Amino acid sequence: MQNAEQRPPRSLHGVCGRWMDTLFHDLLPSEREILSASKRCTTVAEGKTIIHCGQRADTVHFVLNGRVKISLFGKNGMERIIRMASGGDILDYYSAISGDTYTIFARALEQTDLCSIPSDIFQHLVRSNGTFALRIISFLSGELMAAADGMMAFMQQSVPERLAHTLLDLNDKYGVEPDGRTMRIVLTRVDLAKIAGTTTESVSRTLSRFQRDGLIELVGPKIRIMEQQMLSDIAQTGY
């Protein structure tokens, strides 16, 4: 992995071992030895690119801690954030399985810990262990179905519906601060627009509207959700 920065004082191997057991527990002892010998734990600084679209997919990256934005760029250069990855997520492993090039861009939103495996080792484990291969196929199928369903629904929604849906998803995935309302994840209006598939201006207007109606409070760059059920109603039935 070219863009990860090794930081020896930070011990990640224990965390990596516990997390990897959840996906790789079907491996034989000999296969686990191969995995342990080939994996590498790294810490990536905030803002660093982990994956470049079009780069040879030579590594499978597992997120241990931190947050990563996964993006695609259109022909006009416009970025669309397709999902946010955090601890327990895998970055573009389907490209590594196919031996092709990466289809996404992945960039760390904050200091992020990764466990990385060479794609040829990952492919070997898939080929040699049928139970593990079925687990990966099931995992991939579930992701593809969820992505297709989500994209279809998203395309038919208005901006308030999209933004309400986005805020609730981020709130569910990343949780809240000790006050029980303020979203833990902090994103710029630009990034929110890229996730919601709209413009920065539309996001700003809609957030202001949500605040006027008492659904949220804007505290600097942070968003505090005041009426979660009302946001849920908007996400499902519109404003």
PDB file of C-alpha atoms in Angstrom:
ATOM      1  CA  MET A   1       0.000   0.000   0.000  1.00  0.00           C
ATOM      2  CA  GLN A   2       1.699   3.160  -1.173  1.00  0.00           C
ATOM      3  CA  ASN A   3      -0.133   5.882   0.726  1.00  0.00           C
ATOM      4  CA  ALA A   4      -0.333   4.440   4.234  1.00  0.00           C
ATOM      5  CA  GLU A   5       2.178   5.716   6.771  1.00  0.00           C
ATOM      6  CA  GLN A   6       3.754   3.257   9.214  1.00  0.00           C
ATOM      7  CA  ARG A   7       3.732   4.542  12.794  1.00  0.00           C
ATOM      8  CA  PRO A   8       5.476   1.888  14.935  1.00  0.00           C
ATOM      9  CA  PRO A   9       4.493   3.301  18.384  1.00  0.00           C
ATOM     10  CA  ARG A  10       0.816   2.612  17.650  1.00  0.00           C
ATOM     11  CA  SER A  11       0.019  -1.059  18.368  1.00  0.00           C
ATOM     12  CA  LEU A  12      -2.746  -2.320  16.070  1.00  0.00           C
ATOM     13  CA  HIS A  13      -2.047  -6.016  15.817  1.00  0.00           C
ATOM     14  CA  GLY A  14      -4.274  -7.008  18.753  1.00  0.00           C
ATOM     15  CA  VAL A  15      -7.196  -5.007  17.356  1.00  0.00           C
ATOM     16  CA  CYS A  16      -6.545  -6.415  13.895  1.00  0.00           C
ATOM     17  CA  GLY A  17      -6.479  -9.998  15.173  1.00  0.00           C
ATOM     18  CA  ARG A  18      -9.804  -9.672  16.982  1.00  0.00           C
ATOM     19  CA  TRP A  19     -11.509  -8.002  14.027  1.00  0.00           C
ATOM     20  CA  MET A  20     -10.134 -10.362  11.400  1.00  0.00           C
ATOM     21  CA  ASP A  21     -11.494 -13.368  13.300  1.00  0.00           C
ATOM     22  CA  THR A  22     -15.038 -12.229  12.500  1.00  0.00           C
ATOM     23  CA  LEU A  23     -14.520 -12.667   8.747  1.00  0.00           C
ATOM     24  CA  PHE A  24     -11.759 -15.261   8.592  1.00  0.00           C
ATOM     25  CA  HIS A  25     -12.761 -17.692  11.326  1.00  0.00           C
ATOM     26  CA  ASP A  26     -13.529 -20.402   8.703  1.00  0.00           C
ATOM     27  CA  LEU A  27      -9.895 -20.562   7.604  1.00  0.00           C
ATOM     28  CA  LEU A  28      -7.754 -23.584   8.354  1.00  0.00           C
ATOM     29  CA  PRO A  29      -4.779 -23.137  10.727  1.00  0.00           C
ATOM     30  CA  SER A  30      -2.362 -23.241   7.780  1.00  0.00           C
ATOM     31  CA  GLU A  31      -4.398 -20.572   5.970  1.00  0.00           C
ATOM     32  CA  ARG A  32      -4.428 -18.411   9.102  1.00  0.00           C
ATOM     33  CA  GLU A  33      -0.650 -18.622   9.206  1.00  0.00           C
ATOM     34  CA  ILE A  34      -0.473 -17.396   5.604  1.00  0.00           C
ATOM     35  CA  LEU A  35      -2.850 -14.563   6.460  1.00  0.00           C
ATOM     36  CA  SER A  36      -0.939 -13.521   9.578  1.00  0.00           C
ATOM     37  CA  ALA A  37       2.395 -13.563   7.743  1.00  0.00           C
ATOM     38  CA  SER A  38       1.134 -11.405   4.870  1.00  0.00           C
ATOM     39  CA  LYS A  39      -1.109  -8.821   6.552  1.00  0.00           C
ATOM     40  CA  ARG A  40       0.154  -5.381   7.489  1.00  0.00           C
ATOM     41  CA  CYS A  41      -1.266  -2.927  10.021  1.00  0.00           C
ATOM     42  CA  THR A  42      -0.845   0.760   9.205  1.00  0.00           C
ATOM     43  CA  THR A  43      -2.121   4.142  10.310  1.00  0.00           C
ATOM     44  CA  VAL A  44      -3.154   6.642   7.649  1.00  0.00           C
ATOM     45  CA  ALA A  45      -3.207  10.354   8.406  1.00  0.00           C
ATOM     46  CA  GLU A  46      -6.305  12.496   7.918  1.00  0.00           C
ATOM     47  CA  GLY A  47      -6.723  13.560   4.303  1.00  0.00           C
ATOM     48  CA  LYS A  48      -4.466  10.846   2.859  1.00  0.00           C
ATOM     49  CA  THR A  49      -5.692   8.903  -0.166  1.00  0.00           C
ATOM     50  CA  ILE A  50      -5.838   5.158   0.450  1.00  0.00           C
ATOM     51  CA  ILE A  51      -7.116   4.022  -2.942  1.00  0.00           C
ATOM     52  CA  HIS A  52      -6.862   5.699  -6.351  1.00  0.00           C
ATOM     53  CA  CYS A  53      -9.407   4.734  -9.008  1.00  0.00           C
ATOM     54  CA  GLY A  54      -7.627   3.035 -11.891  1.00  0.00           C
ATOM     55  CA  GLN A  55      -4.691   1.922  -9.772  1.00  0.00           C
ATOM     56  CA  ARG A  56      -3.911  -1.815  -9.877  1.00  0.00           C
ATOM     57  CA  ALA A  57      -5.970  -3.526  -7.175  1.00  0.00           C
ATOM     58  CA  ASP A  58      -3.079  -5.220  -5.395  1.00  0.00           C
ATOM     59  CA  THR A  59      -4.334  -4.880  -1.810  1.00  0.00           C
ATOM     60  CA  VAL A  60      -7.490  -5.527   0.226  1.00  0.00           C
ATOM     61  CA  HIS A  61      -7.903  -2.929   2.967  1.00  0.00           C
ATOM     62  CA  PHE A  62      -9.851  -3.539   6.184  1.00  0.00           C
ATOM     63  CA  VAL A  63     -10.783  -0.526   8.328  1.00  0.00           C
ATOM     64  CA  LEU A  64     -10.017  -1.115  12.001  1.00  0.00           C
ATOM     65  CA  ASN A  65     -10.717   2.387  13.343  1.00  0.00           C
ATOM     66  CA  GLY A  66     -11.421   5.766  11.789  1.00  0.00           C
ATOM     67  CA  ARG A  67     -13.557   7.001   8.908  1.00  0.00           C
ATOM     68  CA  VAL A  68     -13.011   6.805   5.160  1.00  0.00           C
ATOM     69  CA  LYS A  69     -15.055   8.374   2.376  1.00  0.00           C
ATOM     70  CA  ILE A  70     -15.577   6.277  -0.740  1.00  0.00           C
ATOM     71  CA  SER A  71     -16.083   8.317  -3.914  1.00  0.00           C
ATOM     72  CA  LEU A  72     -16.619   8.113  -7.648  1.00  0.00           C
ATOM     73  CA  PHE A  73     -15.894  10.905 -10.118  1.00  0.00           C
ATOM     74  CA  GLY A  74     -18.025  11.569 -13.186  1.00  0.00           C
ATOM     75  CA  LYS A  75     -16.682  12.526 -16.613  1.00  0.00           C
ATOM     76  CA  ASN A  76     -17.251  16.167 -15.698  1.00  0.00           C
ATOM     77  CA  GLY A  77     -14.986  15.756 -12.668  1.00  0.00           C
ATOM     78  CA  MET A  78     -17.844  15.965 -10.169  1.00  0.00           C
ATOM     79  CA  GLU A  79     -17.308  13.846  -7.070  1.00  0.00           C
ATOM     80  CA  ARG A  80     -20.077  11.676  -5.619  1.00  0.00           C
ATOM     81  CA  ILE A  81     -19.562  10.104  -2.210  1.00  0.00           C
ATOM     82  CA  ILE A  82     -21.178   6.675  -2.460  1.00  0.00           C
ATOM     83  CA  ARG A  83     -20.614   5.555   1.110  1.00  0.00           C
ATOM     84  CA  MET A  84     -18.724   6.157   4.328  1.00  0.00           C
ATOM     85  CA  ALA A  85     -16.556   3.363   5.705  1.00  0.00           C
ATOM     86  CA  SER A  86     -15.597   2.864   9.339  1.00  0.00           C
ATOM     87  CA  GLY A  87     -14.360   0.118  11.661  1.00  0.00           C
ATOM     88  CA  GLY A  88     -15.361  -3.315  10.318  1.00  0.00           C
ATOM     89  CA  ASP A  89     -15.709  -2.263   6.683  1.00  0.00           C
ATOM     90  CA  ILE A  90     -13.732  -3.510   3.663  1.00  0.00           C
ATOM     91  CA  LEU A  91     -12.571  -1.168   0.917  1.00  0.00           C
ATOM     92  CA  ASP A  92     -13.237  -2.327  -2.675  1.00  0.00           C
ATOM     93  CA  TYR A  93     -12.368  -5.987  -2.142  1.00  0.00           C
ATOM     94  CA  TYR A  94     -14.334  -7.002  -5.254  1.00  0.00           C
ATOM     95  CA  SER A  95     -11.681  -5.329  -7.435  1.00  0.00           C
ATOM     96  CA  ALA A  96      -8.965  -7.215  -5.578  1.00  0.00           C
ATOM     97  CA  ILE A  97     -10.801 -10.507  -6.115  1.00  0.00           C
ATOM     98  CA  SER A  98     -11.108  -9.864  -9.848  1.00  0.00           C
ATOM     99  CA  GLY A  99      -7.465  -8.829 -10.106  1.00  0.00           C
ATOM    100  CA  ASP A 100      -8.555  -5.690 -11.942  1.00  0.00           C
ATOM    101  CA  THR A 101      -8.018  -2.020 -11.104  1.00  0.00           C
ATOM    102  CA  TYR A 102      -9.716  -0.178  -8.268  1.00  0.00           C
ATOM    103  CA  THR A 103     -13.088   1.319  -9.212  1.00  0.00           C
ATOM    104  CA  ILE A 104     -13.249   3.884  -6.393  1.00  0.00           C
ATOM    105  CA  PHE A 105     -11.340   6.588  -4.585  1.00  0.00           C
ATOM    106  CA  ALA A 106     -10.925   6.198  -0.825  1.00  0.00           C
ATOM    107  CA  ARG A 107      -9.648   8.984   1.423  1.00  0.00           C
ATOM    108  CA  ALA A 108      -9.267   9.102   5.207  1.00  0.00           C
ATOM    109  CA  LEU A 109     -11.543  11.669   6.862  1.00  0.00           C
ATOM    110  CA  GLU A 110      -9.547  11.323  10.063  1.00  0.00           C
ATOM    111  CA  GLN A 111      -6.592   9.303  11.332  1.00  0.00           C
ATOM    112  CA  THR A 112      -7.513   5.781  10.263  1.00  0.00           C
ATOM    113  CA  ASP A 113      -6.119   2.374  11.179  1.00  0.00           C
ATOM    114  CA  LEU A 114      -6.006  -0.243   8.436  1.00  0.00           C
ATOM    115  CA  CYS A 115      -5.167  -3.910   8.146  1.00  0.00           C
ATOM    116  CA  SER A 116      -4.121  -4.723   4.589  1.00  0.00           C
ATOM    117  CA  ILE A 117      -3.683  -8.031   2.741  1.00  0.00           C
ATOM    118  CA  PRO A 118      -2.088  -8.511  -0.691  1.00  0.00           C
ATOM    119  CA  SER A 119      -4.795  -9.321  -3.215  1.00  0.00           C
ATOM    120  CA  ASP A 120      -3.018 -12.456  -4.420  1.00  0.00           C
ATOM    121  CA  ILE A 121      -3.142 -13.865  -0.866  1.00  0.00           C
ATOM    122  CA  PHE A 122      -6.824 -12.937  -0.587  1.00  0.00           C
ATOM    123  CA  GLN A 123      -7.529 -14.629  -3.942  1.00  0.00           C
ATOM    124  CA  HIS A 124      -5.640 -17.736  -2.798  1.00  0.00           C
ATOM    125  CA  LEU A 125      -7.789 -17.978   0.336  1.00  0.00           C
ATOM    126  CA  VAL A 126     -10.970 -17.617  -1.725  1.00  0.00           C
ATOM    127  CA  ARG A 127      -9.865 -20.353  -4.138  1.00  0.00           C
ATOM    128  CA  SER A 128      -8.621 -22.760  -1.485  1.00  0.00           C
ATOM    129  CA  ASN A 129     -11.453 -22.564   1.054  1.00  0.00           C
ATOM    130  CA  GLY A 130     -14.994 -23.074  -0.242  1.00  0.00           C
ATOM    131  CA  THR A 131     -16.672 -22.023   3.009  1.00  0.00           C
ATOM    132  CA  PHE A 132     -14.729 -18.770   3.066  1.00  0.00           C
ATOM    133  CA  ALA A 133     -15.509 -18.202  -0.641  1.00  0.00           C
ATOM    134  CA  LEU A 134     -19.238 -18.609   0.027  1.00  0.00           C
ATOM    135  CA  ARG A 135     -18.995 -16.153   2.920  1.00  0.00           C
ATOM    136  CA  ILE A 136     -17.369 -13.565   0.650  1.00  0.00           C
ATOM    137  CA  ILE A 137     -19.940 -14.188  -2.131  1.00  0.00           C
ATOM    138  CA  SER A 138     -22.794 -13.756   0.346  1.00  0.00           C
ATOM    139  CA  PHE A 139     -21.226 -10.588   1.722  1.00  0.00           C
ATOM    140  CA  LEU A 140     -20.721  -9.164  -1.756  1.00  0.00           C
ATOM    141  CA  SER A 141     -24.253 -10.079  -2.889  1.00  0.00           C
ATOM    142  CA  GLY A 142     -25.758  -8.361   0.123  1.00  0.00           C
ATOM    143  CA  GLU A 143     -23.769  -5.193  -0.529  1.00  0.00           C
ATOM    144  CA  LEU A 144     -24.733  -5.109  -4.218  1.00  0.00           C
ATOM    145  CA  MET A 145     -28.441  -5.640  -3.490  1.00  0.00           C
ATOM    146  CA  ALA A 146     -28.437  -2.968  -0.796  1.00  0.00           C
ATOM    147  CA  ALA A 147     -26.632  -0.543  -3.101  1.00  0.00           C
ATOM    148  CA  ALA A 148     -29.081  -1.149  -5.975  1.00  0.00           C
ATOM    149  CA  ASP A 149     -32.143  -0.761  -3.748  1.00  0.00           C
ATOM    150  CA  GLY A 150     -30.719   2.329  -2.115  1.00  0.00           C
ATOM    151  CA  MET A 151     -29.789   3.965  -5.414  1.00  0.00           C
ATOM    152  CA  MET A 152     -33.237   3.404  -6.904  1.00  0.00           C
ATOM    153  CA  ALA A 153     -34.985   4.851  -3.882  1.00  0.00           C
ATOM    154  CA  PHE A 154     -32.535   7.742  -3.653  1.00  0.00           C
ATOM    155  CA  MET A 155     -33.044   8.788  -7.284  1.00  0.00           C
ATOM    156  CA  GLN A 156     -36.764   9.213  -6.691  1.00  0.00           C
ATOM    157  CA  GLN A 157     -36.430  11.399  -3.606  1.00  0.00           C
ATOM    158  CA  SER A 158     -36.513  15.175  -3.246  1.00  0.00           C
ATOM    159  CA  VAL A 159     -33.560  17.044  -1.720  1.00  0.00           C
ATOM    160  CA  PRO A 160     -35.170  17.249   1.771  1.00  0.00           C
ATOM    161  CA  GLU A 161     -35.887  13.505   1.638  1.00  0.00           C
ATOM    162  CA  ARG A 162     -32.339  12.727   0.540  1.00  0.00           C
ATOM    163  CA  LEU A 163     -30.759  14.950   3.172  1.00  0.00           C
ATOM    164  CA  ALA A 164     -32.988  13.619   5.960  1.00  0.00           C
ATOM    165  CA  HIS A 165     -32.104  10.088   4.889  1.00  0.00           C
ATOM    166  CA  THR A 166     -28.401  10.969   4.808  1.00  0.00           C
ATOM    167  CA  LEU A 167     -28.429  12.555   8.277  1.00  0.00           C
ATOM    168  CA  LEU A 168     -30.238   9.589   9.798  1.00  0.00           C
ATOM    169  CA  ASP A 169     -27.885   7.080   8.160  1.00  0.00           C
ATOM    170  CA  LEU A 170     -24.804   8.939   9.391  1.00  0.00           C
ATOM    171  CA  ASN A 171     -26.346   9.295  12.841  1.00  0.00           C
ATOM    172  CA  ASP A 172     -27.072   5.552  13.027  1.00  0.00           C
ATOM    173  CA  LYS A 173     -23.635   4.518  11.797  1.00  0.00           C
ATOM    174  CA  TYR A 174     -21.428   6.906  13.761  1.00  0.00           C
ATOM    175  CA  GLY A 175     -23.535   7.662  16.814  1.00  0.00           C
ATOM    176  CA  VAL A 176     -23.867  10.806  18.879  1.00  0.00           C
ATOM    177  CA  GLU A 177     -21.878  12.739  21.438  1.00  0.00           C
ATOM    178  CA  PRO A 178     -22.609  12.450  25.204  1.00  0.00           C
ATOM    179  CA  ASP A 179     -25.528  14.902  24.921  1.00  0.00           C
ATOM    180  CA  GLY A 180     -27.418  12.202  23.002  1.00  0.00           C
ATOM    181  CA  ARG A 181     -28.267  14.497  20.082  1.00  0.00           C
ATOM    182  CA  THR A 182     -25.153  15.949  18.433  1.00  0.00           C
ATOM    183  CA  MET A 183     -23.889  13.795  15.575  1.00  0.00           C
ATOM    184  CA  ARG A 184     -20.392  12.483  16.233  1.00  0.00           C
ATOM    185  CA  ILE A 185     -19.320  12.664  12.614  1.00  0.00           C
ATOM    186  CA  VAL A 186     -18.591  16.155  11.282  1.00  0.00           C
ATOM    187  CA  LEU A 187     -18.828  16.714   7.531  1.00  0.00           C
ATOM    188  CA  THR A 188     -18.602  19.836   5.427  1.00  0.00           C
ATOM    189  CA  ARG A 189     -21.638  21.017   3.483  1.00  0.00           C
ATOM    190  CA  VAL A 190     -19.719  20.039   0.353  1.00  0.00           C
ATOM    191  CA  ASP A 191     -19.350  16.441   1.520  1.00  0.00           C
ATOM    192  CA  LEU A 192     -22.982  16.256   2.613  1.00  0.00           C
ATOM    193  CA  ALA A 193     -23.985  17.410  -0.867  1.00  0.00           C
ATOM    194  CA  LYS A 194     -21.801  14.741  -2.459  1.00  0.00           C
ATOM    195  CA  ILE A 195     -23.422  12.049  -0.328  1.00  0.00           C
ATOM    196  CA  ALA A 196     -26.958  13.316  -0.926  1.00  0.00           C
ATOM    197  CA  GLY A 197     -26.372  13.764  -4.657  1.00  0.00           C
ATOM    198  CA  THR A 198     -27.237  17.448  -4.760  1.00  0.00           C
ATOM    199  CA  THR A 199     -25.574  20.872  -4.660  1.00  0.00           C
ATOM    200  CA  THR A 200     -23.898  22.570  -1.720  1.00  0.00           C
ATOM    201  CA  GLU A 201     -26.392  25.432  -1.988  1.00  0.00           C
ATOM    202  CA  SER A 202     -29.347  23.032  -1.779  1.00  0.00           C
ATOM    203  CA  VAL A 203     -27.855  21.365   1.303  1.00  0.00           C
ATOM    204  CA  SER A 204     -27.324  24.731   3.014  1.00  0.00           C
ATOM    205  CA  ARG A 205     -30.893  25.866   2.242  1.00  0.00           C
ATOM    206  CA  THR A 206     -32.397  22.577   3.407  1.00  0.00           C
ATOM    207  CA  LEU A 207     -30.369  22.503   6.621  1.00  0.00           C
ATOM    208  CA  SER A 208     -31.503  26.062   7.359  1.00  0.00           C
ATOM    209  CA  ARG A 209     -35.090  24.988   6.727  1.00  0.00           C
ATOM    210  CA  PHE A 210     -34.699  21.978   9.027  1.00  0.00           C
ATOM    211  CA  GLN A 211     -33.317  24.306  11.705  1.00  0.00           C
ATOM    212  CA  ARG A 212     -36.158  26.837  11.332  1.00  0.00           C
ATOM    213  CA  ASP A 213     -38.648  24.000  11.773  1.00  0.00           C
ATOM    214  CA  GLY A 214     -36.896  22.756  14.897  1.00  0.00           C
ATOM    215  CA  LEU A 215     -35.746  19.442  13.415  1.00  0.00           C
ATOM    216  CA  ILE A 216     -32.039  20.135  13.919  1.00  0.00           C
ATOM    217  CA  GLU A 217     -29.695  22.668  15.443  1.00  0.00           C
ATOM    218  CA  LEU A 218     -26.567  23.834  13.634  1.00  0.00           C
ATOM    219  CA  VAL A 219     -23.698  24.335  16.073  1.00  0.00           C
ATOM    220  CA  GLY A 220     -20.783  25.493  13.961  1.00  0.00           C
ATOM    221  CA  PRO A 221     -19.861  22.550  11.722  1.00  0.00           C
ATOM    222  CA  LYS A 222     -21.784  20.132  13.943  1.00  0.00           C
ATOM    223  CA  ILE A 223     -25.398  19.038  13.526  1.00  0.00           C
ATOM    224  CA  ARG A 224     -27.637  18.298  16.488  1.00  0.00           C
ATOM    225  CA  ILE A 225     -30.737  16.238  15.690  1.00  0.00           C
ATOM    226  CA  MET A 226     -33.678  17.480  17.742  1.00  0.00           C
ATOM    227  CA  GLU A 227     -36.591  15.635  16.118  1.00  0.00           C
ATOM    228  CA  GLN A 228     -35.390  12.274  14.836  1.00  0.00           C
ATOM    229  CA  GLN A 229     -38.871  10.891  14.202  1.00  0.00           C
ATOM    230  CA  MET A 230     -39.845  13.914  12.120  1.00  0.00           C
ATOM    231  CA  LEU A 231     -36.668  13.531  10.048  1.00  0.00           C
ATOM    232  CA  SER A 232     -37.544   9.870   9.576  1.00  0.00           C
ATOM    233  CA  ASP A 233     -41.031  10.850   8.378  1.00  0.00           C
ATOM    234  CA  ILE A 234     -39.524  13.302   5.882  1.00  0.00           C
ATOM    235  CA  ALA A 235     -37.090  10.662   4.603  1.00  0.00           C
ATOM    236  CA  GLN A 236     -39.981   8.280   3.965  1.00  0.00           C
ATOM    237  CA  THR A 237     -42.850  10.488   2.854  1.00  0.00           C
ATOM    238  CA  GLY A 238     -41.380  13.896   1.995  1.00  0.00           C
ATOM    239  CA  TYR A 239     -41.669  17.373   3.448  1.00  0.00           C
TER     240      TYR A 239
END
